[in-house]
mmCIF file of C-alpha atoms in Angstrom:
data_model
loop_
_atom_site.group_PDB
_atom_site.id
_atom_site.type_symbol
_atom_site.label_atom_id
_atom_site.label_comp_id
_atom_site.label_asym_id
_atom_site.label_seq_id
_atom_site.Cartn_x
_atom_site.Cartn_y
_atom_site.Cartn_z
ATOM 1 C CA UNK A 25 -6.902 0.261 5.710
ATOM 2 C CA UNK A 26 -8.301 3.825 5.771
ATOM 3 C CA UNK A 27 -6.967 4.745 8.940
ATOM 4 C CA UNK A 28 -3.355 3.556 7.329
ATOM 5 C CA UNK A 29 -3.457 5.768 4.527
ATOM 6 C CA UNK A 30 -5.082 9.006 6.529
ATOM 7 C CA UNK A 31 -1.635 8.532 8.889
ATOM 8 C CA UNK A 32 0.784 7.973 5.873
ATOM 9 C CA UNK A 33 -1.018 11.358 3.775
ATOM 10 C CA UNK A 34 -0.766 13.321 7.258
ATOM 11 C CA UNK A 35 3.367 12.073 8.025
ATOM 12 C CA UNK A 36 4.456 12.142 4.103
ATOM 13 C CA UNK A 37 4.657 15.672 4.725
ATOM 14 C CA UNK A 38 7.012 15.808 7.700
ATOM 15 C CA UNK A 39 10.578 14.496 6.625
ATOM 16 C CA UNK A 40 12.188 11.388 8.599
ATOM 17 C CA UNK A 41 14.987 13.964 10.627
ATOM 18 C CA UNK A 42 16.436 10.967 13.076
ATOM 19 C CA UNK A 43 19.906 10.192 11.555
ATOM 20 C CA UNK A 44 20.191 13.228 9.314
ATOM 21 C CA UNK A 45 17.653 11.277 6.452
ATOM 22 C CA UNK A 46 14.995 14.021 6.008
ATOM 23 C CA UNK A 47 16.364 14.342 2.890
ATOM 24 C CA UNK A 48 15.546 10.358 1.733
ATOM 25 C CA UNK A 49 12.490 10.264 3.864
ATOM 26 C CA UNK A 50 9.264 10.941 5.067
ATOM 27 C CA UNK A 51 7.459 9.578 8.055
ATOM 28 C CA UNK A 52 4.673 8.118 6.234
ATOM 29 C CA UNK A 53 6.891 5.517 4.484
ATOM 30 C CA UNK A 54 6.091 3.639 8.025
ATOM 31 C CA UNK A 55 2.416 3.664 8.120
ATOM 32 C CA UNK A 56 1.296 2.653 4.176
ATOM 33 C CA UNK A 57 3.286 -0.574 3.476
ATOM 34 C CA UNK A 58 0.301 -2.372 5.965
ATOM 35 C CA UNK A 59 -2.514 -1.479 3.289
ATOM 36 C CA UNK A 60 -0.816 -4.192 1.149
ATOM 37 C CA UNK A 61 -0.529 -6.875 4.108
ATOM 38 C CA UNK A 62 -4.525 -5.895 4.733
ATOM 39 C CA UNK A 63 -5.095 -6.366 1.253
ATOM 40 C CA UNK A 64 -3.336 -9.416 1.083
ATOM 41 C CA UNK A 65 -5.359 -10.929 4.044
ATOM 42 C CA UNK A 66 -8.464 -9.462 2.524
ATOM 43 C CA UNK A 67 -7.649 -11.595 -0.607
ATOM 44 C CA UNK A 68 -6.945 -14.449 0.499
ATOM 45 C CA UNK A 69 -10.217 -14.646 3.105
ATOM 46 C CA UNK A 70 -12.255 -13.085 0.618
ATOM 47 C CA UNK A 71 -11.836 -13.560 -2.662
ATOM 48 C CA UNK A 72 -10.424 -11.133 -5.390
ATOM 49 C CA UNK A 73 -14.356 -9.158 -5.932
ATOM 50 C CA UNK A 74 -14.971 -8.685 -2.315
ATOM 51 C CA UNK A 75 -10.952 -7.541 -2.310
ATOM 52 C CA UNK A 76 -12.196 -4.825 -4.278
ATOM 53 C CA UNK A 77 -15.413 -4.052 -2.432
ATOM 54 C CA UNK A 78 -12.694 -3.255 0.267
ATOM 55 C CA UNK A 79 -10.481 -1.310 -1.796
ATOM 56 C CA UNK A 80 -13.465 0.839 -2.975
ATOM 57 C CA UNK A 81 -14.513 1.425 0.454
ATOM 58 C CA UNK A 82 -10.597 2.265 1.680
ATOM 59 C CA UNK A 83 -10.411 4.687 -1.475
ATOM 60 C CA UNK A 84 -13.980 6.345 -0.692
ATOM 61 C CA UNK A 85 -13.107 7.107 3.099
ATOM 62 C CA UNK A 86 -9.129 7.861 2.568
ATOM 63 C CA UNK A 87 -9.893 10.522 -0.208
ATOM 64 C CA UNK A 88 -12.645 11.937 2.337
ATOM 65 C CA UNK A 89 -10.831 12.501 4.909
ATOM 66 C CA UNK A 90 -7.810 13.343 3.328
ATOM 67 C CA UNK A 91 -9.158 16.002 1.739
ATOM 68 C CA UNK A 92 -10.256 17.440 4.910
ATOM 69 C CA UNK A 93 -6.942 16.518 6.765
ATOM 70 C CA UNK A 94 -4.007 16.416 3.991
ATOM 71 C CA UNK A 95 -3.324 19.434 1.301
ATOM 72 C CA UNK A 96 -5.358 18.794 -2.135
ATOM 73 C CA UNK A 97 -2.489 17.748 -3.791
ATOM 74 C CA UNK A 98 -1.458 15.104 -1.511
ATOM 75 C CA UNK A 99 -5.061 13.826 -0.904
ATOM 76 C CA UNK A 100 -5.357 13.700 -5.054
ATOM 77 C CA UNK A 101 -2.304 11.984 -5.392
ATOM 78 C CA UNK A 102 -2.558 9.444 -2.256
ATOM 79 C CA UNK A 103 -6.327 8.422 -3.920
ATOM 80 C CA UNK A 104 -5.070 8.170 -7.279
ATOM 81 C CA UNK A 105 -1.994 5.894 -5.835
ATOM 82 C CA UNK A 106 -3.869 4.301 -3.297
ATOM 83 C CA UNK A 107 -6.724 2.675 -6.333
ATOM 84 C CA UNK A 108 -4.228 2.091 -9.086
ATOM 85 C CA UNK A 109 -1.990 -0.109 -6.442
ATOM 86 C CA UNK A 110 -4.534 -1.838 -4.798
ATOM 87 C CA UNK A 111 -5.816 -2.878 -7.397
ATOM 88 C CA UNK A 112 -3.049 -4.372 -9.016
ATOM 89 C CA UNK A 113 -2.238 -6.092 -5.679
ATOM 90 C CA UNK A 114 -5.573 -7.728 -5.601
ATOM 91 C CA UNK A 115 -5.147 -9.108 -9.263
ATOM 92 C CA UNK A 116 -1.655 -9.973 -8.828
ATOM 93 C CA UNK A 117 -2.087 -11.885 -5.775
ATOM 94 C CA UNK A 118 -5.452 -13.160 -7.045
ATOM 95 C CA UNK A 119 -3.335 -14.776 -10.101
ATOM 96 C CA UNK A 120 -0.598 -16.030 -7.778
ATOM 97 C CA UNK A 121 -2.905 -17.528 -5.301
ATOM 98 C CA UNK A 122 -1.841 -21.057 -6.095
ATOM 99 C CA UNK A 123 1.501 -20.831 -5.925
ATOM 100 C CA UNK A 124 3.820 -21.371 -2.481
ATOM 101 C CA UNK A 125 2.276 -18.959 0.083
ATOM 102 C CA UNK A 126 4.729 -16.215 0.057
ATOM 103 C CA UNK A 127 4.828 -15.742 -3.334
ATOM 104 C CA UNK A 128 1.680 -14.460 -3.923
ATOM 105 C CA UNK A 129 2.267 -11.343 -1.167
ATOM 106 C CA UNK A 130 5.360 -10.903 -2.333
ATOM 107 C CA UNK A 131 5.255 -10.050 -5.937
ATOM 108 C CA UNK A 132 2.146 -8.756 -5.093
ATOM 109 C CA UNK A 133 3.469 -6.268 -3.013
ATOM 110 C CA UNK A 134 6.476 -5.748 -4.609
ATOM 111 C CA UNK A 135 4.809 -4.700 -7.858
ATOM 112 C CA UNK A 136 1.995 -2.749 -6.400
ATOM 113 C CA UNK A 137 4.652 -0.644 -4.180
ATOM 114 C CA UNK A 138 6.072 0.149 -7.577
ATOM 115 C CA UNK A 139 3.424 1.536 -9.139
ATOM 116 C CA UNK A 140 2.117 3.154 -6.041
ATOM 117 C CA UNK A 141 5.825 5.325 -5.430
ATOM 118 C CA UNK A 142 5.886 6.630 -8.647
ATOM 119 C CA UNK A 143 2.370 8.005 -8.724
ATOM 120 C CA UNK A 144 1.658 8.963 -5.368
ATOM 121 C CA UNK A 145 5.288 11.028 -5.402
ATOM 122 C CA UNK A 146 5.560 12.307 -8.724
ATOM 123 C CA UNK A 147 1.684 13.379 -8.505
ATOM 124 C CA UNK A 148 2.311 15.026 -5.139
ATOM 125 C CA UNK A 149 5.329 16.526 -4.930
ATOM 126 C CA UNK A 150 6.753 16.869 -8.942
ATOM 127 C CA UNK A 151 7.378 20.554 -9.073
ATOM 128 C CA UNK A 152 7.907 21.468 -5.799
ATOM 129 C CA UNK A 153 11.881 21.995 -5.260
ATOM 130 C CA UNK A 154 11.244 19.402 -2.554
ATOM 131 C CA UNK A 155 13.800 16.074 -3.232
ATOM 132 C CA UNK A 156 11.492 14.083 -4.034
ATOM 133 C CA UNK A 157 12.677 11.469 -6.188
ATOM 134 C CA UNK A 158 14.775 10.618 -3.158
ATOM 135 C CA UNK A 159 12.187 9.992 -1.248
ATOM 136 C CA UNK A 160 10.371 8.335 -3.537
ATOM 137 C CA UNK A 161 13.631 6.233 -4.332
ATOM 138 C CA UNK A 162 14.042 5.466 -0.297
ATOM 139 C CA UNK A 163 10.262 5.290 0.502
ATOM 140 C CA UNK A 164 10.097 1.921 -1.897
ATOM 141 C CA UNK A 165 13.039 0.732 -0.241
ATOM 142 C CA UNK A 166 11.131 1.017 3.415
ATOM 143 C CA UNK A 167 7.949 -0.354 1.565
ATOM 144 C CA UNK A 168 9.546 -3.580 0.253
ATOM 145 C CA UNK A 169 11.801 -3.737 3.697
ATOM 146 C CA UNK A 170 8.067 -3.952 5.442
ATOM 147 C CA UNK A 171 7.083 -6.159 3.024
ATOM 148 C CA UNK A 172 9.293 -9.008 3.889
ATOM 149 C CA UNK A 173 8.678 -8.165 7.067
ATOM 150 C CA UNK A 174 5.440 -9.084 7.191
ATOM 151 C CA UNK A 175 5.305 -12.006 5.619
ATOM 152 C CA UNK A 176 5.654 -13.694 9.179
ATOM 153 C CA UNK A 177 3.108 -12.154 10.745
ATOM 154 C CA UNK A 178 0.696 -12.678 6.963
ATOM 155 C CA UNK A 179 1.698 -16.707 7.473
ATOM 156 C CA UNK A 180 0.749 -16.631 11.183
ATOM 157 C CA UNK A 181 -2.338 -15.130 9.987
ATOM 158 C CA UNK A 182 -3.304 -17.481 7.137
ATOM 159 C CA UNK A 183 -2.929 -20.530 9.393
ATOM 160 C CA UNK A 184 -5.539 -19.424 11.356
ATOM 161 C CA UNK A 185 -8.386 -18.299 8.851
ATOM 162 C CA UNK A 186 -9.654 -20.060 5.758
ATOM 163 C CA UNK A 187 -8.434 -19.414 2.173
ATOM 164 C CA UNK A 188 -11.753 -18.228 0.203
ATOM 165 C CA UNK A 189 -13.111 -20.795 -2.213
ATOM 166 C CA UNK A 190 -15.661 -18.923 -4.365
ATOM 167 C CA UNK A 191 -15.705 -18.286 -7.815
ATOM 168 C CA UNK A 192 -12.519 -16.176 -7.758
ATOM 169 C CA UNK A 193 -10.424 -18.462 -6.279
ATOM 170 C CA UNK A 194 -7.932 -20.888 -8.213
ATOM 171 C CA UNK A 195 -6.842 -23.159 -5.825
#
């Protein structure tokens, strides 16, 4: 998870040029959207507490290093993202868990994605003369693009390692 967000803080700051798009995107819109499929997995192996054990951990390294290999603002802005949206991913998937199996990455994701765009951009790059509501706009669309996306490789997953059945659990 840490290594995912280091990558996305280091390419959010070099715009997506292929097709003439560097003004909708940035490069790290392809390396973040697999925190929430980790997360996801994490969840549903471990529980919603240990989920956040993980979280806490991601958060602690990612801001580290970040701040060593990202500018200030983006590190702030990627940590303060990064813990509000992983959060809310754990809890909303932790309160979905007994519904079909895709449902509970899915709105997870979707929601969390939200939440995370709008902070991480308007945190890092509000102010800048850099167009980044468009990005932020275009990065959610990539994010929830990946999301359904991985929901085949998430199901292959979940057939193949137990669904946690401690005290967090509801099914």
């Amino acid at each position: 998870m840490c290594g995912c967000v280091l990558a996305a803080n280091i390419l959010v700051q070099f715009p997506f040029t292929p097709f003439g798009l560097e003004e909708f995107l940035t490069w790290g819109a392809f390396t973040y959207p697999v925190t929430f499929l980790v997360n996801d997995l994490a969840n549903r192996r471990l529980g919603l507490g240990r989920t956040r054990m993980v979280v806490y951990t991601g958060f602690a390294l990612a801001v580290l290093l970040s701040a060593l290999l990202a500018t200030p603002r983006i590190a702030f802005a990627s940590g303060t993202a990064f813990l509000a949206s992983q959060l809310l991913d754990a809890t909303v998937f932790d309160r979905l868990r007994r519904r079909a199996w895709w449902m509970p990455p899915l709105a997870s994701g979707f929601i969390s994605a939200a939440l995370d765009t709008v902070v991480f951009f308007s945190l890092a790059f509000a102010a800048t003369g850099l167009p980044w509501q468009s990005w932020a706009l275009c990065d959610y669309g990539v994010k929830l693009g990946m999301i359904l996306v991985f929901l085949g490789p998430y199901r292959m997953l979940i057939d193949r390692m137990p669904a946690w059945q401690g005290p967090t659990a509801r099914a």
